[in-house]
PDB file of C-alpha atoms and ligand atoms in Angstrom:
ATOM      1  CA  MET A 271       4.467 -12.288 -22.572  1.00  0.00           C
ATOM      2  CA  LYS A 272       7.494 -10.334 -21.459  1.00  0.00           C
ATOM      3  CA  ILE A 273       8.984 -11.021 -18.026  1.00  0.00           C
ATOM      4  CA  VAL A 274      11.246  -8.673 -16.105  1.00  0.00           C
ATOM      5  CA  VAL A 275      12.938  -9.749 -12.852  1.00  0.00           C
ATOM      6  CA  LEU A 276      14.256  -7.021 -10.536  1.00  0.00           C
ATOM      7  CA  PRO A 277      15.941  -7.198  -7.132  1.00  0.00           C
ATOM      8  CA  ARG A 278      13.464  -5.470  -4.833  1.00  0.00           C
ATOM      9  CA  PRO A 279       9.709  -4.771  -4.568  1.00  0.00           C
ATOM     10  CA  SER A 280      10.488  -1.045  -4.901  1.00  0.00           C
ATOM     11  CA  ASP A 281      12.192  -1.725  -8.266  1.00  0.00           C
ATOM     12  CA  VAL A 282       9.104  -3.643  -9.410  1.00  0.00           C
ATOM     13  CA  ALA A 283       6.823  -0.735  -8.481  1.00  0.00           C
ATOM     14  CA  ALA A 284       9.030   1.866 -10.198  1.00  0.00           C
ATOM     15  CA  PHE A 285       9.513  -0.182 -13.388  1.00  0.00           C
ATOM     16  CA  ALA A 286       5.831  -1.123 -13.732  1.00  0.00           C
ATOM     17  CA  ALA A 287       4.734   2.459 -13.037  1.00  0.00           C
ATOM     18  CA  ARG A 288       7.077   3.835 -15.735  1.00  0.00           C
ATOM     19  CA  ARG A 289       5.651   1.413 -18.285  1.00  0.00           C
ATOM     20  CA  ILE A 290       2.041   2.144 -17.275  1.00  0.00           C
ATOM     21  CA  ALA A 291       2.640   5.911 -17.325  1.00  0.00           C
ATOM     22  CA  SER A 292       4.170   5.794 -20.780  1.00  0.00           C
ATOM     23  CA  ASP A 293       1.081   3.926 -22.062  1.00  0.00           C
ATOM     24  CA  LEU A 294      -1.300   6.320 -20.286  1.00  0.00           C
ATOM     25  CA  ARG A 295       0.368   9.385 -21.787  1.00  0.00           C
ATOM     26  CA  THR A 296      -0.667   8.115 -25.236  1.00  0.00           C
ATOM     27  CA  THR A 297      -4.317   7.682 -24.117  1.00  0.00           C
ATOM     28  CA  PRO A 298      -5.109  10.590 -21.743  1.00  0.00           C
ATOM     29  CA  THR A 299      -8.853   9.895 -22.027  1.00  0.00           C
ATOM     30  CA  GLY A 300      -8.398   6.123 -22.059  1.00  0.00           C
ATOM     31  CA  THR A 301      -9.278   3.481 -19.500  1.00  0.00           C
ATOM     32  CA  LEU A 302      -7.212   1.977 -16.730  1.00  0.00           C
ATOM     33  CA  GLY A 303      -7.978  -1.421 -15.184  1.00  0.00           C
ATOM     34  CA  LEU A 304      -7.372  -1.401 -11.434  1.00  0.00           C
ATOM     35  CA  ALA A 305      -6.325  -4.301  -9.229  1.00  0.00           C
ATOM     36  CA  THR A 306      -6.524  -4.062  -5.443  1.00  0.00           C
ATOM     37  CA  GLY A 307      -4.652  -6.104  -2.818  1.00  0.00           C
ATOM     38  CA  SER A 308      -1.109  -5.350  -1.697  1.00  0.00           C
ATOM     39  CA  SER A 309       0.798  -6.030  -4.956  1.00  0.00           C
ATOM     40  CA  PRO A 310      -0.058  -2.817  -6.855  1.00  0.00           C
ATOM     41  CA  VAL A 311       0.127  -0.457  -3.857  1.00  0.00           C
ATOM     42  CA  GLY A 312       3.707   0.607  -4.674  1.00  0.00           C
ATOM     43  CA  VAL A 313       2.767   1.075  -8.337  1.00  0.00           C
ATOM     44  CA  TYR A 314      -0.066   3.425  -7.383  1.00  0.00           C
ATOM     45  CA  ARG A 315       2.316   5.299  -5.075  1.00  0.00           C
ATOM     46  CA  GLU A 316       4.827   5.773  -7.922  1.00  0.00           C
ATOM     47  CA  LEU A 317       2.070   6.908 -10.297  1.00  0.00           C
ATOM     48  CA  ALA A 318       0.839   9.390  -7.665  1.00  0.00           C
ATOM     49  CA  LEU A 319       4.365  10.840  -7.390  1.00  0.00           C
ATOM     50  CA  MET A 320       4.424  11.344 -11.179  1.00  0.00           C
ATOM     51  CA  VAL A 321       1.039  13.096 -10.985  1.00  0.00           C
ATOM     52  CA  GLN A 322       2.294  15.358  -8.160  1.00  0.00           C
ATOM     53  CA  ALA A 323       5.419  16.164 -10.180  1.00  0.00           C
ATOM     54  CA  GLY A 324       3.258  17.170 -13.163  1.00  0.00           C
ATOM     55  CA  GLU A 325       4.627  14.301 -15.285  1.00  0.00           C
ATOM     56  CA  LEU A 326       1.311  12.471 -15.629  1.00  0.00           C
ATOM     57  CA  ASP A 327      -2.347  13.533 -15.792  1.00  0.00           C
ATOM     58  CA  VAL A 328      -5.025  10.884 -15.343  1.00  0.00           C
ATOM     59  CA  SER A 329      -7.835  13.281 -14.418  1.00  0.00           C
ATOM     60  CA  ARG A 330      -9.748  12.512 -17.637  1.00  0.00           C
ATOM     61  CA  MET A 331      -9.143   8.767 -17.605  1.00  0.00           C
ATOM     62  CA  ARG A 332     -11.764   6.186 -16.776  1.00  0.00           C
ATOM     63  CA  GLY A 333     -11.022   3.431 -14.277  1.00  0.00           C
ATOM     64  CA  PHE A 334     -12.563  -0.021 -13.784  1.00  0.00           C
ATOM     65  CA  ALA A 335     -11.782  -2.126 -10.726  1.00  0.00           C
ATOM     66  CA  LEU A 336     -11.175  -5.810 -11.327  1.00  0.00           C
ATOM     67  CA  ASP A 337     -13.389  -7.059  -8.555  1.00  0.00           C
ATOM     68  CA  GLU A 338     -15.320  -6.401  -5.356  1.00  0.00           C
ATOM     69  CA  TYR A 339     -16.285  -8.518  -2.375  1.00  0.00           C
ATOM     70  CA  VAL A 340     -19.911  -9.614  -2.179  1.00  0.00           C
ATOM     71  CA  GLY A 341     -21.913  -8.455   0.804  1.00  0.00           C
ATOM     72  CA  ILE A 342     -19.427  -6.045   2.393  1.00  0.00           C
ATOM     73  CA  PRO A 343     -20.791  -2.530   3.087  1.00  0.00           C
ATOM     74  CA  ARG A 344     -19.390   0.131   0.760  1.00  0.00           C
ATOM     75  CA  GLU A 345     -18.148   2.140   3.758  1.00  0.00           C
ATOM     76  CA  HIS A 346     -16.141  -0.806   5.149  1.00  0.00           C
ATOM     77  CA  PRO A 347     -12.435   0.195   5.011  1.00  0.00           C
ATOM     78  CA  GLN A 348     -11.640  -3.068   3.147  1.00  0.00           C
ATOM     79  CA  SER A 349     -14.392  -2.840   0.533  1.00  0.00           C
ATOM     80  CA  TYR A 350     -12.620  -2.493  -2.797  1.00  0.00           C
ATOM     81  CA  ALA A 351     -14.739   0.579  -3.515  1.00  0.00           C
ATOM     82  CA  ARG A 352     -13.100   2.253  -0.483  1.00  0.00           C
ATOM     83  CA  VAL A 353      -9.625   0.862  -1.263  1.00  0.00           C
ATOM     84  CA  ILE A 354      -9.801   2.178  -4.837  1.00  0.00           C
ATOM     85  CA  GLU A 355     -10.975   5.558  -3.592  1.00  0.00           C
ATOM     86  CA  ARG A 356      -8.201   5.760  -0.938  1.00  0.00           C
ATOM     87  CA  ASP A 357      -5.252   4.234  -2.845  1.00  0.00           C
ATOM     88  CA  VAL A 358      -6.033   5.290  -6.400  1.00  0.00           C
ATOM     89  CA  VAL A 359      -8.730   7.909  -7.034  1.00  0.00           C
ATOM     90  CA  VAL A 360      -7.622  10.451  -4.421  1.00  0.00           C
ATOM     91  CA  PRO A 361      -3.793  10.162  -4.741  1.00  0.00           C
ATOM     92  CA  LEU A 362      -3.858  10.013  -8.561  1.00  0.00           C
ATOM     93  CA  GLY A 363      -6.429  12.804  -8.912  1.00  0.00           C
ATOM     94  CA  MET A 364      -8.869  10.677 -10.898  1.00  0.00           C
ATOM     95  CA  GLU A 365     -12.444  11.903 -11.314  1.00  0.00           C
ATOM     96  CA  PRO A 366     -14.573   9.753  -8.922  1.00  0.00           C
ATOM     97  CA  GLY A 367     -17.483   9.712 -11.387  1.00  0.00           C
ATOM     98  CA  LEU A 368     -15.238   8.106 -14.025  1.00  0.00           C
ATOM     99  CA  VAL A 369     -14.140   5.190 -11.803  1.00  0.00           C
ATOM    100  CA  ALA A 370     -16.340   2.096 -11.510  1.00  0.00           C
ATOM    101  CA  VAL A 371     -16.236  -0.842  -9.093  1.00  0.00           C
ATOM    102  CA  PRO A 372     -18.491  -3.912  -9.505  1.00  0.00           C
ATOM    103  CA  ASP A 373     -21.545  -3.675  -7.246  1.00  0.00           C
ATOM    104  CA  GLY A 374     -21.009  -6.468  -4.737  1.00  0.00           C
ATOM    105  CA  ARG A 375     -24.003  -5.269  -2.741  1.00  0.00           C
ATOM    106  CA  ALA A 376     -26.519  -5.709  -5.565  1.00  0.00           C
ATOM    107  CA  ALA A 377     -29.556  -7.879  -4.803  1.00  0.00           C
ATOM    108  CA  ASP A 378     -29.228  -9.325  -8.315  1.00  0.00           C
ATOM    109  CA  LEU A 379     -25.533 -10.123  -8.790  1.00  0.00           C
ATOM    110  CA  ALA A 380     -25.994 -11.560 -12.297  1.00  0.00           C
ATOM    111  CA  ALA A 381     -27.600  -8.283 -13.406  1.00  0.00           C
ATOM    112  CA  ALA A 382     -24.802  -6.277 -11.727  1.00  0.00           C
ATOM    113  CA  ALA A 383     -22.221  -8.417 -13.573  1.00  0.00           C
ATOM    114  CA  ALA A 384     -23.961  -7.928 -16.933  1.00  0.00           C
ATOM    115  CA  HIS A 385     -24.187  -4.186 -16.255  1.00  0.00           C
ATOM    116  CA  TYR A 386     -20.423  -4.067 -15.534  1.00  0.00           C
ATOM    117  CA  GLU A 387     -19.597  -5.894 -18.767  1.00  0.00           C
ATOM    118  CA  SER A 388     -21.727  -3.482 -20.781  1.00  0.00           C
ATOM    119  CA  ALA A 389     -20.179  -0.448 -19.031  1.00  0.00           C
ATOM    120  CA  LEU A 390     -16.734  -1.787 -19.952  1.00  0.00           C
ATOM    121  CA  ARG A 391     -17.803  -2.246 -23.556  1.00  0.00           C
ATOM    122  CA  GLU A 392     -19.370   1.214 -23.751  1.00  0.00           C
ATOM    123  CA  ALA A 393     -16.128   2.718 -22.412  1.00  0.00           C
ATOM    124  CA  GLY A 394     -14.318   1.093 -25.348  1.00  0.00           C
ATOM    125  CA  GLY A 395     -12.508  -1.549 -23.254  1.00  0.00           C
ATOM    126  CA  ILE A 396      -9.450  -1.276 -21.058  1.00  0.00           C
ATOM    127  CA  ASP A 397      -6.217   0.238 -22.375  1.00  0.00           C
ATOM    128  CA  VAL A 398      -3.935  -0.871 -19.548  1.00  0.00           C
ATOM    129  CA  GLN A 399      -4.928  -3.480 -16.968  1.00  0.00           C
ATOM    130  CA  ILE A 400      -2.902  -3.646 -13.740  1.00  0.00           C
ATOM    131  CA  LEU A 401      -2.925  -7.134 -12.192  1.00  0.00           C
ATOM    132  CA  GLY A 402      -1.629  -8.946  -9.142  1.00  0.00           C
ATOM    133  CA  ILE A 403      -1.634 -12.732  -8.867  1.00  0.00           C
ATOM    134  CA  GLY A 404      -2.831 -15.033  -6.089  1.00  0.00           C
ATOM    135  CA  ALA A 405      -0.548 -17.687  -4.610  1.00  0.00           C
ATOM    136  CA  ASN A 406      -2.881 -20.202  -6.294  1.00  0.00           C
ATOM    137  CA  GLY A 407      -2.503 -18.448  -9.654  1.00  0.00           C
ATOM    138  CA  HIS A 408      -5.777 -16.541  -9.603  1.00  0.00           C
ATOM    139  CA  ILE A 409      -6.113 -13.268 -11.507  1.00  0.00           C
ATOM    140  CA  GLY A 410      -8.991 -11.057 -10.453  1.00  0.00           C
ATOM    141  CA  PHE A 411     -10.858 -13.587  -8.325  1.00  0.00           C
ATOM    142  CA  ASN A 412     -10.829 -16.214 -11.058  1.00  0.00           C
ATOM    143  CA  GLU A 413      -9.914 -19.159  -8.893  1.00  0.00           C
ATOM    144  CA  PRO A 414      -8.478 -22.453 -10.196  1.00  0.00           C
ATOM    145  CA  GLY A 415     -10.987 -24.105 -12.541  1.00  0.00           C
ATOM    146  CA  SER A 416     -12.244 -20.781 -13.984  1.00  0.00           C
ATOM    147  CA  ALA A 417     -12.959 -21.040 -17.702  1.00  0.00           C
ATOM    148  CA  VAL A 418     -10.841 -19.021 -20.090  1.00  0.00           C
ATOM    149  CA  THR A 419     -14.151 -17.827 -21.596  1.00  0.00           C
ATOM    150  CA  SER A 420     -15.464 -16.548 -18.231  1.00  0.00           C
ATOM    151  CA  ARG A 421     -16.903 -13.030 -17.960  1.00  0.00           C
ATOM    152  CA  THR A 422     -17.808 -10.850 -14.974  1.00  0.00           C
ATOM    153  CA  ARG A 423     -19.724 -12.973 -12.466  1.00  0.00           C
ATOM    154  CA  ALA A 424     -20.139 -13.847  -8.785  1.00  0.00           C
ATOM    155  CA  VAL A 425     -17.661 -16.467  -7.528  1.00  0.00           C
ATOM    156  CA  GLU A 426     -16.822 -18.345  -4.340  1.00  0.00           C
ATOM    157  CA  LEU A 427     -13.324 -17.589  -3.058  1.00  0.00           C
ATOM    158  CA  ALA A 428     -10.897 -20.489  -2.586  1.00  0.00           C
ATOM    159  CA  GLU A 429      -9.911 -21.439   0.970  1.00  0.00           C
ATOM    160  CA  SER A 430      -6.327 -20.279   0.332  1.00  0.00           C
ATOM    161  CA  THR A 431      -7.650 -16.886  -0.852  1.00  0.00           C
ATOM    162  CA  LEU A 432      -9.786 -16.549   2.292  1.00  0.00           C
ATOM    163  CA  ALA A 433      -6.706 -17.308   4.385  1.00  0.00           C
ATOM    164  CA  ALA A 434      -4.611 -14.751   2.448  1.00  0.00           C
ATOM    165  CA  ASN A 435      -7.320 -12.069   2.698  1.00  0.00           C
ATOM    166  CA  ALA A 436      -7.756 -12.603   6.451  1.00  0.00           C
ATOM    167  CA  ARG A 437      -4.808 -10.244   7.077  1.00  0.00           C
ATOM    168  CA  PHE A 438      -6.955  -7.309   5.965  1.00  0.00           C
ATOM    169  CA  PHE A 439      -9.720  -8.019   8.502  1.00  0.00           C
ATOM    170  CA  ALA A 440      -9.769  -7.787  12.307  1.00  0.00           C
ATOM    171  CA  ASP A 441     -11.760 -11.001  12.653  1.00  0.00           C
ATOM    172  CA  GLU A 442     -11.642 -14.107  10.430  1.00  0.00           C
ATOM    173  CA  SER A 443     -15.437 -14.314  10.466  1.00  0.00           C
ATOM    174  CA  GLU A 444     -15.525 -10.936   8.666  1.00  0.00           C
ATOM    175  CA  VAL A 445     -13.585 -12.174   5.594  1.00  0.00           C
ATOM    176  CA  PRO A 446     -15.993 -12.166   2.624  1.00  0.00           C
ATOM    177  CA  ARG A 447     -16.425 -15.602   1.012  1.00  0.00           C
ATOM    178  CA  ARG A 448     -17.696 -14.382  -2.353  1.00  0.00           C
ATOM    179  CA  ALA A 449     -16.734 -11.742  -4.894  1.00  0.00           C
ATOM    180  CA  LEU A 450     -17.930 -10.204  -8.137  1.00  0.00           C
ATOM    181  CA  THR A 451     -14.985 -10.422 -10.505  1.00  0.00           C
ATOM    182  CA  GLN A 452     -14.133  -9.688 -14.109  1.00  0.00           C
ATOM    183  CA  GLY A 453     -13.728 -13.018 -15.903  1.00  0.00           C
ATOM    184  CA  ILE A 454     -10.615 -14.347 -17.604  1.00  0.00           C
ATOM    185  CA  ALA A 455     -12.020 -13.400 -21.030  1.00  0.00           C
ATOM    186  CA  THR A 456     -12.845  -9.912 -19.721  1.00  0.00           C
ATOM    187  CA  ILE A 457      -9.251  -9.480 -18.517  1.00  0.00           C
ATOM    188  CA  LEU A 458      -7.816 -10.792 -21.796  1.00  0.00           C
ATOM    189  CA  ASP A 459      -9.798  -8.111 -23.690  1.00  0.00           C
ATOM    190  CA  ALA A 460      -7.499  -5.420 -22.223  1.00  0.00           C
ATOM    191  CA  ARG A 461      -5.147  -4.018 -24.867  1.00  0.00           C
ATOM    192  CA  ALA A 462      -2.148  -4.153 -22.514  1.00  0.00           C
ATOM    193  CA  ILE A 463      -1.675  -5.943 -19.194  1.00  0.00           C
ATOM    194  CA  VAL A 464       0.952  -5.276 -16.524  1.00  0.00           C
ATOM    195  CA  LEU A 465       1.123  -7.932 -13.788  1.00  0.00           C
ATOM    196  CA  VAL A 466       3.244  -7.347 -10.699  1.00  0.00           C
ATOM    197  CA  ALA A 467       4.263  -9.913  -8.080  1.00  0.00           C
ATOM    198  CA  GLN A 468       6.553  -9.715  -5.094  1.00  0.00           C
ATOM    199  CA  GLY A 469       7.660 -12.227  -2.493  1.00  0.00           C
ATOM    200  CA  GLU A 470       8.314 -15.906  -2.174  1.00  0.00           C
ATOM    201  CA  GLY A 471       4.644 -16.640  -1.564  1.00  0.00           C
ATOM    202  CA  LYS A 472       4.033 -15.988  -5.272  1.00  0.00           C
ATOM    203  CA  ALA A 473       7.017 -18.027  -6.525  1.00  0.00           C
ATOM    204  CA  GLU A 474       5.092 -21.190  -7.456  1.00  0.00           C
ATOM    205  CA  ALA A 475       2.318 -19.223  -9.193  1.00  0.00           C
ATOM    206  CA  ILE A 476       4.992 -17.350 -11.175  1.00  0.00           C
ATOM    207  CA  ARG A 477       6.758 -20.601 -12.074  1.00  0.00           C
ATOM    208  CA  GLN A 478       3.460 -21.955 -13.427  1.00  0.00           C
ATOM    209  CA  LEU A 479       2.757 -18.692 -15.277  1.00  0.00           C
ATOM    210  CA  VAL A 480       6.162 -18.656 -16.943  1.00  0.00           C
ATOM    211  CA  ASP A 481       6.978 -22.328 -17.422  1.00  0.00           C
ATOM    212  CA  GLY A 482       3.933 -24.459 -16.556  1.00  0.00           C
ATOM    213  CA  ALA A 483       1.372 -25.913 -18.956  1.00  0.00           C
ATOM    214  CA  VAL A 484      -1.494 -23.565 -19.856  1.00  0.00           C
ATOM    215  CA  SER A 485      -4.258 -24.860 -17.623  1.00  0.00           C
ATOM    216  CA  THR A 486      -7.403 -23.650 -15.864  1.00  0.00           C
ATOM    217  CA  GLN A 487      -5.801 -25.046 -12.685  1.00  0.00           C
ATOM    218  CA  TRP A 488      -3.406 -22.066 -12.839  1.00  0.00           C
ATOM    219  CA  PRO A 489      -5.718 -19.332 -14.176  1.00  0.00           C
ATOM    220  CA  ALA A 490      -2.927 -16.797 -14.835  1.00  0.00           C
ATOM    221  CA  THR A 491      -1.475 -19.103 -17.508  1.00  0.00           C
ATOM    222  CA  ALA A 492      -4.294 -17.802 -19.771  1.00  0.00           C
ATOM    223  CA  LEU A 493      -2.205 -14.608 -20.054  1.00  0.00           C
ATOM    224  CA  ARG A 494       0.279 -16.491 -22.228  1.00  0.00           C
ATOM    225  CA  SER A 495      -2.134 -16.092 -25.179  1.00  0.00           C
ATOM    226  CA  HIS A 496      -2.363 -12.305 -24.684  1.00  0.00           C
ATOM    227  CA  PRO A 497      -0.376 -10.232 -27.192  1.00  0.00           C
ATOM    228  CA  ASP A 498       0.837  -7.505 -24.806  1.00  0.00           C
ATOM    229  CA  THR A 499       1.418  -8.728 -21.249  1.00  0.00           C
ATOM    230  CA  LEU A 500       4.332  -7.502 -19.147  1.00  0.00           C
ATOM    231  CA  VAL A 501       5.103  -9.439 -15.950  1.00  0.00           C
ATOM    232  CA  VAL A 502       7.298  -7.532 -13.463  1.00  0.00           C
ATOM    233  CA  ILE A 503       8.508  -9.522 -10.453  1.00  0.00           C
ATOM    234  CA  ASP A 504      11.125  -9.337  -7.753  1.00  0.00           C
ATOM    235  CA  ASP A 505      13.852 -11.885  -7.085  1.00  0.00           C
ATOM    236  CA  ALA A 506      11.809 -13.608  -4.383  1.00  0.00           C
ATOM    237  CA  ALA A 507       8.819 -14.117  -6.709  1.00  0.00           C
ATOM    238  CA  ALA A 508      11.254 -15.430  -9.346  1.00  0.00           C
ATOM    239  CA  SER A 509      12.926 -17.825  -6.902  1.00  0.00           C
ATOM    240  CA  ALA A 510      11.174 -20.983  -8.162  1.00  0.00           C
ATOM    241  CA  LEU A 511      12.174 -20.337 -11.805  1.00  0.00           C
ATOM    242  CA  ASP A 512      15.023 -22.608 -12.802  1.00  0.00           C
ATOM    243  CA  HIS A 513      18.411 -21.168 -13.617  1.00  0.00           C
ATOM    244  CA  GLY A 514      17.965 -21.785 -17.361  1.00  0.00           C
ATOM    245  CA  THR A 515      14.711 -19.838 -17.450  1.00  0.00           C
ATOM    246  CA  ARG A 516      16.219 -16.906 -15.543  1.00  0.00           C
ATOM    247  CA  SER A 517      19.221 -16.742 -17.882  1.00  0.00           C
ATOM    248  CA  ARG A 518      16.938 -16.929 -20.929  1.00  0.00           C
ATOM    249  CA  LEU A 519      14.763 -14.081 -19.593  1.00  0.00           C
ATOM    250  CA  ALA A 520      17.817 -11.942 -18.881  1.00  0.00           C
ATOM    251  CA  SER A 521      19.311 -12.507 -22.330  1.00  0.00           C
ATOM    252  CA  GLU A 522      15.960 -11.830 -24.105  1.00  0.00           C
ATOM    253  CA  ASP A 523      15.812  -8.623 -22.150  1.00  0.00           C
ATOM    254  CA  GLY A 524      19.371  -7.564 -22.898  1.00  0.00           C
ATOM    255  CA  ARG A 525      20.042  -6.989 -19.202  1.00  0.00           C
ATOM    256  CA  ARG A 526      21.781  -8.980 -16.535  1.00  0.00           C
ATOM    257  CA  PRO A 527      19.315 -10.557 -14.090  1.00  0.00           C
ATOM    258  CA  GLY A 528      18.178  -7.905 -11.642  1.00  0.00           C
ATOM    259  CA  GLU A 529      19.612  -4.930 -13.489  1.00  0.00           C
ATOM    260  CA  PRO A 530      16.993  -2.142 -13.655  1.00  0.00           C
ATOM    261  CA  GLY A 531      16.287  -0.601 -17.055  1.00  0.00           C
ATOM    262  CA  GLU A 532      13.675   1.106 -19.191  1.00  0.00           C
ATOM    263  CA  PRO A 533      10.275  -0.608 -19.507  1.00  0.00           C
TER     264      PRO A 533
HETATM  265  C1  LIG B 629      -7.294  -7.910  -6.392  1.00  0.00           C
HETATM  266  C2  LIG B 629      -7.295  -9.176  -7.112  1.00  0.00           C
HETATM  267  C3  LIG B 629      -6.459 -10.334  -6.703  1.00  0.00           C
HETATM  268  C4  LIG B 629      -5.116  -9.946  -6.116  1.00  0.00           C
HETATM  269  C5  LIG B 629      -4.387 -11.192  -5.636  1.00  0.00           C
HETATM  270  C6  LIG B 629      -3.058 -10.866  -4.980  1.00  0.00           C
HETATM  271  O1  LIG B 629      -8.131  -6.963  -7.052  1.00  0.00           O
HETATM  272  O2  LIG B 629      -8.028  -9.286  -8.042  1.00  0.00           O
HETATM  273  O3  LIG B 629      -6.248 -11.156  -7.832  1.00  0.00           O
HETATM  274  O4  LIG B 629      -4.341  -9.284  -7.080  1.00  0.00           O
HETATM  275  O5  LIG B 629      -5.194 -11.870  -4.705  1.00  0.00           O
HETATM  276  O6  LIG B 629      -3.296 -10.182  -3.788  1.00  0.00           O
HETATM  277  P1  LIG B 629      -2.113  -9.420  -3.040  1.00  0.00           P
HETATM  278  O7  LIG B 629      -1.628  -8.395  -3.978  1.00  0.00           O
HETATM  279  O8  LIG B 629      -2.748  -8.814  -1.823  1.00  0.00           O
HETATM  280  O9  LIG B 629      -1.087 -10.452  -2.750  1.00  0.00           O
END
C-alpha cells in the first residue's frame, strides 16, 4: 500500500486523477470501479477535464458502482444510480449501457447481489477501483465486522453512516438504512485500487488504515493485503498519523511531506 499526503483536497483530486488516467490509458476497453459520496467528486471533475481536453477517452470503458441504497427510487436525486449518471457517466462521456449499479430496488436482493457478482466476473473484473472511506473505516458499505471474504450483499448501515449520509437528504427519515454493496473480497479482486480521503473527520480511519492492526473492526485495513493500493489523502486526513509515520511516508516517497509530484 502506497500512501501520499498532499496539502489540500484539490491536490488529492488532481494527483489521484492523474494516476487513474494513466492506468485507464493502458486499458481503454477496461473496467472502472466507481465510488460515490463526496470524496471522489473532485477526482471525477479532474477526469472530466482531461476528457474535455482530449487527453483521456473512457467512452468504451465499463463502469461498476460500488454500492446502492436499498429501497430508494431510481429517480431520487440521491440514488447512486442518479449520482453516477450525473457525476460520472455524463461528464466523462461514458456509455450509459456499459455502466452498472447494483439494483437496490430488486424484490430479491440476494439474487440481485449474485447477478452483480456474475456481471463483474463476466466483464473480466475491475482494472481500477476508486474508493472513499467512512469515518468508521468502511469501504463500500462494508461496515465494521464485515468479513474479509464478503461478497456483494445487502447490509444494514451503521448509525454513524446514517448520520453522515443525512447531509444528502432533506429529512432524516428519508435516509436509507440498508444498501447493496460489493463485499471486501469483491473490492480486493480489483487489479488496482485508488482510495482518496480528505478532512479531519477521516483522520482516525486513516490512522487505523496506515498504522492500526488489520481487523474487521476497521474494514479498510483489509486493503493492506492488496498488491496495488494507492491511498491519497490531504493533510487534515493525515493529522492523526504520528510524526514518525509521516516522515517515513515522505522519505519512502522521495518527496517532502505535502510536496505534489507524479503519481
Ligand atoms: C460510496 C461508498 C462509501 C463512501 C464513504 C465516504 O460509494 O461506498 O464507502 O466512500 O462513506 O463517504 P464520503 O466520501 O461522502 O465522505
